[in-house]
Each structure stands twice: as C-alpha cells, then as structure tokens.
Coordinates of C-alpha atoms and ligand atoms in Angstrom, one line a residue:
X58 CA 22.0 95.4 78.8
X59 CA 22.3 91.7 79.6
X60 CA 23.0 89.1 76.9
X61 CA 22.4 85.3 77.2
X62 CA 20.2 82.4 76.5
X63 CA 16.6 83.4 75.7
X64 CA 15.4 80.0 74.7
X65 CA 16.9 76.5 74.7
X66 CA 15.7 73.3 73.0
X67 CA 16.9 69.7 72.4
X68 CA 16.4 66.9 70.0
X69 CA 17.7 63.4 69.8
X70 CA 17.0 60.4 67.6
X71 CA 14.1 58.1 68.1
X72 CA 16.2 55.0 68.7
X73 CA 17.7 54.0 72.1
X74 CA 20.3 51.3 73.0
X75 CA 20.0 50.1 76.6
X76 CA 23.5 49.7 78.0
X77 CA 22.5 46.5 80.0
X78 CA 21.8 44.9 76.5
X79 CA 25.2 46.2 75.2
X80 CA 27.0 44.9 78.3
X81 CA 25.4 41.4 77.9
X82 CA 26.4 41.3 74.2
X83 CA 30.0 42.4 74.8
X84 CA 30.5 40.2 77.9
X85 CA 31.0 43.3 80.1
X86 CA 29.8 43.6 83.7
X87 CA 26.8 45.9 83.5
X88 CA 28.0 47.7 86.6
X89 CA 31.0 48.8 84.7
X90 CA 28.7 51.0 82.5
X91 CA 26.1 51.9 85.1
X92 CA 28.5 52.6 88.0
X93 CA 31.9 52.9 86.3
X94 CA 30.8 55.3 83.6
X95 CA 27.4 56.4 85.2
X96 CA 25.6 55.7 81.9
X97 CA 22.2 53.9 81.3
X98 CA 21.2 54.3 77.6
X99 CA 22.4 56.0 74.5
X100 CA 20.6 57.4 71.4
X101 CA 21.4 55.9 68.0
X102 CA 20.9 57.8 64.8
X103 CA 19.7 56.1 61.6
X104 CA 20.9 57.1 58.1
X105 CA 18.1 59.6 57.7
X106 CA 19.1 61.5 60.8
X107 CA 22.2 63.7 60.8
X108 CA 23.5 66.9 62.3
X109 CA 21.2 69.0 60.0
X110 CA 18.0 67.1 60.9
X111 CA 18.8 67.0 64.6
X112 CA 19.7 70.7 64.6
X113 CA 16.6 71.7 62.8
X114 CA 14.5 69.5 65.1
X115 CA 16.0 71.1 68.2
X116 CA 15.4 74.6 67.0
X117 CA 12.0 74.4 65.3
X118 CA 9.8 74.1 68.4
X119 CA 11.4 77.0 70.2
X120 CA 11.3 79.6 67.4
X121 CA 8.4 81.9 66.6
X122 CA 7.8 83.8 63.3
X123 CA 9.2 86.9 65.0
X124 CA 12.4 85.1 66.1
X125 CA 12.9 84.0 62.5
X126 CA 12.7 87.6 61.3
X127 CA 15.2 88.8 64.0
X128 CA 17.8 86.0 63.7
X129 CA 20.7 87.3 61.6
X130 CA 23.2 84.7 62.4
X131 CA 23.0 80.9 62.5
X132 CA 26.0 78.9 63.8
X133 CA 26.2 75.2 63.8
X134 CA 28.9 73.8 66.0
X135 CA 29.8 70.2 65.2
X136 CA 32.5 67.7 64.7
X137 CA 30.4 65.3 62.7
X138 CA 29.9 67.5 59.6
X139 CA 28.1 66.2 56.5
X140 CA 30.1 68.2 53.9
X141 CA 33.6 69.5 53.8
X142 CA 32.5 72.7 52.1
X143 CA 28.9 73.6 52.7
X144 CA 28.0 74.5 56.3
X145 CA 25.2 72.6 58.0
X146 CA 23.9 76.0 59.2
X147 CA 23.0 76.8 55.6
X148 CA 20.7 73.8 55.3
X149 CA 19.2 74.5 58.7
X150 CA 18.6 78.2 57.8
X151 CA 16.6 77.0 54.8
X152 CA 14.7 74.3 56.6
X153 CA 13.6 76.7 59.4
X154 CA 12.6 79.5 57.1
X155 CA 14.9 82.1 58.7
X156 CA 14.9 85.5 56.9
X157 CA 17.5 85.7 54.1
X158 CA 19.8 88.5 55.4
X159 CA 21.6 86.3 57.8
X160 CA 25.1 84.9 58.2
X161 CA 25.2 81.1 58.4
X162 CA 28.3 79.0 59.1
X163 CA 29.8 76.0 60.8
X164 CA 32.4 76.0 63.6
X165 CA 34.6 73.2 64.8
X166 CA 37.0 72.4 67.7
X167 CA 35.8 69.0 68.9
X168 CA 33.4 69.3 71.9
X169 CA 34.5 72.9 72.5
X170 CA 32.9 74.3 69.3
X171 CA 29.5 75.4 70.8
X172 CA 31.2 77.3 73.6
X173 CA 33.2 79.3 71.0
X174 CA 29.9 79.8 69.1
X175 CA 28.3 81.3 72.2
X176 CA 31.3 83.7 72.7
X177 CA 30.9 84.9 69.1
X178 CA 27.1 85.2 69.4
X179 CA 27.6 87.4 72.5
X180 CA 30.0 89.7 70.7
X181 CA 27.5 90.0 67.8
X182 CA 24.6 90.9 70.1
X183 CA 26.7 93.5 71.9
X184 CA 27.0 95.3 68.5
X185 CA 23.5 94.6 67.4
X186 CA 21.2 94.4 70.4
X187 CA 18.0 94.0 68.4
X188 CA 19.1 90.9 66.5
X189 CA 19.1 87.3 67.7
X190 CA 21.6 84.5 67.0
X191 CA 20.7 80.9 66.7
X192 CA 23.5 78.6 68.0
X193 CA 23.1 74.9 67.4
X194 CA 25.4 72.2 68.9
X195 CA 24.7 69.1 66.9
X196 CA 26.6 65.9 66.8
X197 CA 26.5 62.1 66.3
X198 CA 29.2 60.4 68.4
X199 CA 30.3 57.1 66.9
X200 CA 33.3 55.2 68.3
X201 CA 33.1 51.8 66.8
X202 CA 31.8 48.4 67.7
X203 CA 33.5 46.7 70.6
X204 CA 35.8 49.7 71.4
X205 CA 36.2 51.2 74.9
X206 CA 34.3 54.3 73.7
X207 CA 31.3 52.3 72.4
X208 CA 29.1 52.7 75.5
X209 CA 29.8 56.5 75.4
X210 CA 28.4 57.1 72.0
X211 CA 25.3 59.2 71.4
X212 CA 23.4 61.6 69.1
X213 CA 21.6 64.9 69.6
X214 CA 21.4 68.6 69.2
X215 CA 20.9 71.6 71.5
X216 CA 19.5 74.8 70.2
X217 CA 20.1 78.1 71.9
X218 CA 18.6 81.5 71.0
X219 CA 21.0 84.2 72.1
X220 CA 19.6 87.7 72.6
X221 CA 19.7 90.8 74.7
X222 CA 17.6 90.8 77.8
X223 CA 17.4 87.0 77.8
X224 CA 14.7 85.1 79.7
X225 CA 16.7 82.1 80.9
X226 CA 20.4 82.9 81.6
X227 CA 22.5 86.1 81.4
X228 CA 26.1 85.6 80.5
X229 CA 28.8 87.1 82.7
X230 CA 31.8 88.6 81.0
X231 CA 34.2 86.2 82.7
X232 CA 35.3 83.6 80.1
X233 CA 38.8 82.1 80.6
X234 CA 40.0 79.7 77.8
X235 CA 43.0 77.5 77.5
X236 CA 44.6 75.8 74.4
X237 CA 47.1 72.9 74.6
X238 CA 48.2 71.0 71.5
X239 CA 47.6 67.4 72.4
X240 CA 46.5 64.2 70.6
X241 CA 43.9 62.7 73.0
X242 CA 41.1 62.2 70.5
X243 CA 41.0 63.1 66.8
X244 CA 39.3 62.0 63.6
X245 CA 41.2 62.3 60.3
X246 CA 39.2 63.1 57.2
X247 CA 39.5 59.5 56.0
X248 CA 38.0 57.9 59.1
X249 CA 34.4 57.6 60.1
X250 CA 35.3 56.9 63.7
X251 CA 37.8 58.8 66.0
X252 CA 41.2 57.7 67.2
X253 CA 41.2 57.9 71.0
X254 CA 43.9 57.8 73.6
X255 CA 41.3 57.1 76.3
X256 CA 43.2 57.3 79.6
X257 CA 45.3 60.3 78.3
X258 CA 42.1 62.1 77.2
X259 CA 40.6 61.8 80.7
X260 CA 43.9 63.1 82.2
X261 CA 43.8 66.1 79.8
X262 CA 40.2 66.8 80.6
X263 CA 40.8 66.8 84.4
X264 CA 44.1 68.8 84.2
X265 CA 42.5 71.4 81.8
X266 CA 39.7 71.7 84.3
X267 CA 42.1 72.2 87.3
X268 CA 44.3 74.7 85.6
X269 CA 41.6 76.7 83.8
X270 CA 39.6 76.9 87.1
X271 CA 42.6 78.1 89.0
X272 CA 43.2 80.8 86.4
X273 CA 39.5 81.7 86.4
X274 CA 39.4 82.1 90.2
X275 CA 42.6 84.2 90.1
X276 CA 41.4 86.5 87.3
X277 CA 37.9 87.1 88.7
X278 CA 38.4 86.8 92.4
X279 CA 35.6 84.2 92.6
X280 CA 35.5 80.8 94.3
X281 CA 33.2 77.8 94.4
X282 CA 31.3 79.5 97.2
X283 CA 30.0 82.0 94.7
X284 CA 28.2 79.3 92.6
X285 CA 25.0 77.4 93.0
X286 CA 25.8 74.8 90.4
X287 CA 28.7 73.7 88.1
X288 CA 28.1 72.2 84.7
X289 CA 30.7 70.1 82.9
X290 CA 31.3 68.8 79.5
X291 CA 29.9 65.3 79.8
X292 CA 31.7 62.7 77.6
X293 CA 30.3 60.3 80.2
X294 CA 29.0 61.5 83.6
X295 CA 31.6 59.7 85.7
X296 CA 34.4 61.8 84.4
X297 CA 32.5 65.0 85.2
X298 CA 31.9 63.6 88.7
X299 CA 35.7 63.2 89.0
X300 CA 35.9 66.8 87.9
X301 CA 33.5 67.9 90.6
X302 CA 35.5 66.0 93.2
X303 CA 38.7 67.7 92.0
X304 CA 37.4 71.2 92.4
X305 CA 35.2 70.6 95.5
X306 CA 36.2 73.0 98.3
X307 CA 35.9 70.9 101.5
X308 CA 36.0 74.0 103.6
X309 CA 32.5 75.1 102.3
X310 CA 29.6 74.6 104.7
X311 CA 28.2 71.0 104.3
X312 CA 24.9 72.5 103.1
X313 CA 26.6 74.2 100.1
X314 CA 28.7 71.1 99.2
X315 CA 25.4 69.1 99.3
X316 CA 23.7 71.6 97.0
X317 CA 26.5 71.4 94.5
X318 CA 26.4 67.6 94.5
X319 CA 22.6 67.6 94.2
X320 CA 22.7 69.9 91.3
X321 CA 25.4 67.8 89.7
X322 CA 23.0 64.8 89.9
X323 CA 20.3 66.9 88.2
X324 CA 22.7 67.9 85.5
X325 CA 23.6 64.4 84.4
X326 CA 20.1 62.9 84.1
X327 CA 19.7 63.5 80.3
X328 CA 23.2 62.5 79.4
X329 CA 22.8 59.2 81.3
X330 CA 20.0 58.5 78.8
X331 CA 21.4 60.1 75.6
X332 CA 25.2 59.5 75.8
X333 CA 27.9 61.8 74.5
X334 CA 26.5 64.4 72.1
X335 CA 30.0 65.9 71.8
X336 CA 29.8 69.7 71.5
X337 CA 26.2 69.8 72.9
X338 CA 27.0 67.7 75.9
X339 CA 27.8 70.6 78.2
X340 CA 24.6 72.3 77.3
X341 CA 22.5 69.1 77.6
X342 CA 23.9 69.1 81.1
X343 CA 22.8 72.7 81.6
X344 CA 19.3 71.9 80.3
X345 CA 19.1 68.9 82.6
X346 CA 20.2 71.0 85.5
X347 CA 17.6 73.7 84.8
X348 CA 14.8 71.3 84.2
X349 CA 15.5 69.0 87.2
X350 CA 17.1 70.9 90.0
X351 CA 14.8 71.6 93.0
X352 CA 16.9 74.3 94.6
X353 CA 17.9 76.9 91.9
X354 CA 16.5 80.4 92.0
X355 CA 16.7 83.7 90.0
X356 CA 20.1 85.3 90.5
X357 CA 22.0 82.1 91.1
X358 CA 25.4 81.9 89.3
X359 CA 26.2 78.8 87.4
X360 CA 29.7 77.8 86.2
X361 CA 30.2 76.0 82.9
X362 CA 33.3 74.0 81.9
X363 CA 33.6 73.3 78.2
X364 CA 36.3 70.9 76.9
X365 CA 37.1 69.8 73.4
X366 CA 39.8 67.3 72.6
X367 CA 42.9 68.5 70.9
X368 CA 42.5 70.5 73.2
X369 CA 40.6 73.7 74.1
X370 CA 38.8 74.3 77.3
X371 CA 36.9 77.3 78.7
X372 CA 35.2 78.2 81.9
X373 CA 32.5 80.9 82.0
X374 CA 29.4 81.7 84.1
X375 CA 25.8 82.8 83.7
X376 CA 23.1 84.0 86.1
X377 CA 19.6 82.7 86.2
X378 CA 17.0 85.3 85.2
X379 CA 13.7 85.8 87.1
X380 CA 11.0 83.5 85.7
X381 CA 13.5 81.3 83.8
X382 CA 11.5 78.2 84.8
X383 CA 8.6 79.3 82.6
X384 CA 10.7 78.7 79.5
X385 CA 11.7 75.1 80.1
X386 CA 10.1 71.7 79.6
X387 CA 8.8 69.4 82.3
X388 CA 8.3 66.3 80.1
X389 CA 11.8 65.7 78.7
X390 CA 12.4 62.5 80.6
X391 CA 9.1 61.0 79.6
X392 CA 9.8 61.9 76.0
X393 CA 13.2 60.1 76.2
X394 CA 11.4 57.0 77.5
X395 CA 9.3 56.9 74.3
X396 CA 12.3 56.1 72.1
X397 CA 12.2 52.8 70.4
X398 CA 14.6 50.3 72.0
X399 CA 17.0 48.5 69.5
X400 CA 18.2 44.9 69.7
X401 CA 21.9 44.5 69.4
X402 CA 21.6 43.1 65.8
X403 CA 19.5 46.2 64.8
X404 CA 21.9 48.6 66.5
X405 CA 24.8 47.0 64.6
X406 CA 22.9 47.1 61.3
X407 CA 22.2 50.8 61.8
X408 CA 25.8 51.4 62.9
X409 CA 27.2 50.1 59.6
X410 CA 24.5 51.4 57.3
X411 CA 25.7 53.7 54.6
X412 CA 24.0 55.4 51.6
X413 CA 24.3 53.2 48.6
X414 CA 24.7 55.7 45.7
X415 CA 24.1 54.7 42.1
X416 CA 26.6 55.7 39.4
X417 CA 25.0 59.2 39.2
X418 CA 25.1 59.7 42.9
X419 CA 21.5 59.0 43.8
X420 CA 19.9 57.3 46.7
X421 CA 16.5 57.5 48.4
X422 CA 15.6 56.7 51.9
X423 CA 12.5 55.6 53.8
X424 CA 11.4 54.9 57.4
X425 CA 11.7 58.4 58.7
X426 CA 8.0 59.0 59.5
X427 CA 8.7 59.5 63.2
X428 CA 11.4 62.1 62.7
X429 CA 10.7 65.9 62.6
X430 CA 13.2 66.5 59.8
X431 CA 14.8 63.9 57.6
X432 CA 17.4 63.3 55.0
X433 CA 15.0 62.0 52.3
X434 CA 17.3 61.4 49.4
X435 CA 20.7 62.2 47.8
X436 CA 20.2 63.4 44.3
X437 CA 23.3 63.8 42.1
X438 CA 25.4 63.9 45.3
X439 CA 23.2 66.7 46.8
X440 CA 21.6 66.0 50.2
X441 CA 17.8 66.7 50.2
X442 CA 16.2 67.4 53.5
X443 CA 12.5 67.6 54.3
X444 CA 10.3 68.6 57.2
X445 CA 8.3 65.5 57.9
X446 CA 4.6 66.1 57.7
X447 CA 2.7 64.5 60.5
X448 CA -0.7 63.0 59.9
X449 CA -2.9 64.1 62.9
Ligands
LIG916 P1 37.1 51.8 80.0 O1 37.6 50.6 79.3 O2 35.7 51.8 80.3 O3 38.0 52.1 81.2 O4 37.3 53.0 79.1 P2 38.2 51.6 82.7 O5 38.6 50.2 82.7 O6 39.1 52.6 83.3 O7 36.7 51.6 83.4 C1 36.0 52.8 83.5 C2 35.5 52.9 85.0 O8 34.7 51.7 85.3 C3 36.6 52.8 86.0 O9 36.2 53.7 87.1 C4 36.6 51.4 86.5 O10 37.1 51.3 87.9 C5 35.1 51.2 86.5 P3 37.3 54.8 87.6 O11 38.5 54.1 88.1 O12 37.6 55.7 86.4 O13 36.5 55.5 88.7 N1 34.7 49.7 86.5 C6 33.7 49.2 87.2 N2 32.8 49.8 88.1 C7 31.9 49.0 88.6 N3 31.8 47.6 88.4 C8 32.7 47.0 87.5 C9 33.7 47.8 86.9 N4 34.7 47.6 86.0 C10 35.3 48.8 85.8 N5 32.6 45.7 87.3 C11 37.4 55.3 78.5 C12 37.1 54.3 79.6 C13 37.3 56.7 79.0 C14 38.9 55.1 78.1 C15 36.5 55.0 77.3 O14 35.2 55.1 77.7 C16 36.8 55.9 76.2 O15 37.7 55.7 75.4 N6 35.9 56.9 76.0 C17 36.1 57.8 74.9 C18 37.0 58.9 75.2 C19 36.4 59.9 76.3 O16 35.3 59.9 76.5 N7 37.3 60.6 76.9 C20 36.9 61.6 77.9 C21 37.8 62.8 78.0 S1 38.0 63.5 76.3 C22 36.6 64.4 76.0 O17 35.8 64.7 76.9 C23 36.3 64.9 74.6 C24 35.3 64.0 73.9 O18 34.0 64.3 74.3 C25 35.5 64.3 72.4 C26 35.6 65.7 71.9 O19 36.1 66.6 72.5 O20 35.2 65.8 70.7 C27 35.6 62.6 74.1

C-alpha cells in the first residue's frame, strides 16, 4: 500500500503588493528585492481573511462529498493562530461540512508544522487505510513596516488530502529530522510581529539543510543523482537557491544538474508572487514545481526540505504517481494575476487594521464579497465565519 498526497489545493488573499512599489516607498533599490531576494509580489490579507478562511478556501474546491465522509482527521498547521485555545481546524471542519466523527486539532513549530502534520497523517493512514486526513498549512506572515523582513511577508494556505493509493505523490518512508534549540525567529504571545535575527536565521537554515541532508544520505544510501527535483522551504526564494547551490553535486552529468536547476526555477514561481506563507511555503513550492515543470514524469523521486525556526528541519521524499498531472491546475498563475493591487497607503492601512470591539466584544465586518470564506463578525468575542455566497 502506498500513502501520500491524493489531492492538493491552494488559496491566497485577493490583494497583492507589488515589490517595485514597496521598493520605491522605502527608498530601496528594486533589484535588491527582485534579484537579491528573488521576489516580485506578495499577498496581503485584510481583517476578514485569516488562517481559517484561507484554509477553508484552499480545501473546499478539492473535496468531494465522498471525501468529506471519509476524512476522520483535520490538522491545521500554523504559526498565526487566531485563538490560544480553540483549534482553527475545528472551525474549518464545520465550514467544510466534514462528517462529525473526526479528530480536529492545530499543530505548531514555526514553518515546520505542516511537515510534522504530514508525518502524523501518514501514520494514521497506515493504521486506517480507508480513511483520509485533511492537512492544511495556513499562515499570514507579517514582519512589520520598514523592517528587513517586510518584503518577505505573505498570506496563503495549502490543502493536502492524504490517503492510501494517492493519485499525486507517494511518500517514501525516509524522513530524517533535526532539532536544535536556537533563537533565530520567534513571536512571543504579546507581539503581533516576530522578533528576527535575520542573518543568523539564514545561517541556521543553510546549516540545518547541510547537516540533515548529510544524515539523510548516510541513512538511506541515496544521493542527489537519485532525485529529479528538490523542494525547499521558501522564506524567500534566494535563500533556497543558496541551499540548492550548497547541496549541488558538481560531479553529476551537466544534464542532470540542469534539470535540477530548471525544476528549482519551476518550484519558486508561485512564491515569487505570494511571498512567505510560513508552514505552507515548502508545499507551495511543491505545487509550483508540479504545475510548471516540463520534465517530470511518473516514478520520479522528489526531495523535500522543511525548516521551521527555533529550529526543526526535516528531509523526506515522495515519488510521482502515474497520471499525477491530471489532478493539478494549469491556471494558477493567471489567477494570481487577478488579485487587486494595493497602493502603499492602502497596504499600510490594511496592515494596521484591527477589529474594534465594543464593550461586549462585538464587531462586524464588510467588504469580503470576493473571498470564498470570511470572518463576518465577532459576537461576544466569538469569531463568526461564513461561506460567501456568490451571485452568478
Ligand atoms: P536584507 O536587509 O534584505 O539583507 O535582509 P541583505 O542586505 O543581506 O540583502 C539581501 C540580498 O540582496 C543579498 O544577497 C544582497 O547582496 C542583495 P546575498 O548576498 O544574500 O546573495 N542585494 C542586492 N542585489 C541586487 N541589487 C541590489 C542589492 N542590494 C542588496 N541593489 C533578511 C535579508 C533575510 C535578513 C531579511 O529578509 C529578513 O529578516 N527576513 C526574515 C527572516 C527570514 O526569512 N529568514 C530566513 C531563514 S529562517 C526561515 O526560513 C524560517 C521562517 O520562514 C519563519 C518560520 O520558520 O516560521 C522565516
């Protein structure tokens, strides 16, 4: 029996900030963002969009009524949770109409969370091959106005339906993880934006990659020659490119080195337009690879490197299943181009916007007609979500 990704979906917010505009406003050379970080645009989420609405929007289009009957576990991985107690997965379970006898919970370890969620989903399917697990990686990355991290913000969610005999990717049983207790990026409960030791975080990312990859190769007797593509966590694509350069085996035939580099280019296309979506970033890279590579084929082995600050990293691999391309989208880039561009004042207004609760803890919101799901109101401190009805 194989276990892996049967379906994959993605959602982001309807607003986009063009990084040329940001560069002009901050007095930064635009090349620093387009060449130095390899970024072009980033998604900005308004108050009515959060990890619940983005997660539901990523999952809704990929799920059938039969899937909703078979899903018995919903995991939301996130580091931008909306409640210290109630899991976002419980809200999403309700919004999507998943059958009641399911386990729903949230999981956290910075950008690594979704990788851990996949491991747990795999173990669950091993025990219960007829069930399905919905894994959502949903985050809004906010660093702060005029900070070094500002151009690397983003918002979005990836949904993955994990099952036996999957139709897209079959996991190999080869995960190697590493934990190191470091303070490279963290967000205390009292802060809406993270504290970042930027340069140190990039060193931790690259060193975690080097050492976990060395251990992976030793344990599994595999090398870069055995892989058609390598996906990386993408805080911003330039760091992942440095990662690829670090692990590149110069003794490989030029043709294979070129293939790995071409597939890397395919894997960063969506992130370049969405920004960092934290725990979903690795899987946004995977989706971008699968939907844009022109050289992948069934049976190809793909490596995935997950990294979450703090820090936990993991390398694992999956093989492409025959016919995988039939379960993907060909219109994703066009859809991203339909987002509404924000002026700098509007971006900054959205950035600082907060719910203004009255004395009883009530607030209602508007302007979410273009969203799939929305935070419509807060009533006595309870967040109320709706599926937005579209007039045809
Ligand atoms: P910065 O101020 O942009 O740093 O901050 P920089 O001055 O080093 O410039 C960046 C690059 O632009 C450099 O390229 C410059 O040379 C180049 P590099 O030397 O690295 O190849 N550059 C230019 N290129 C062309 N034309 C120019 C020009 N000027 C400069 N005119 C920093 C970079 C990473 C510190 C910042 O973006 C940041 O703080 N980001 C947030 C933290 C982060 O993303 N860390 C990544 C590793 S940690 C991680 O991945 C986990 C995370 O996702 C969170 C989680 O796990 O939850 C973040």
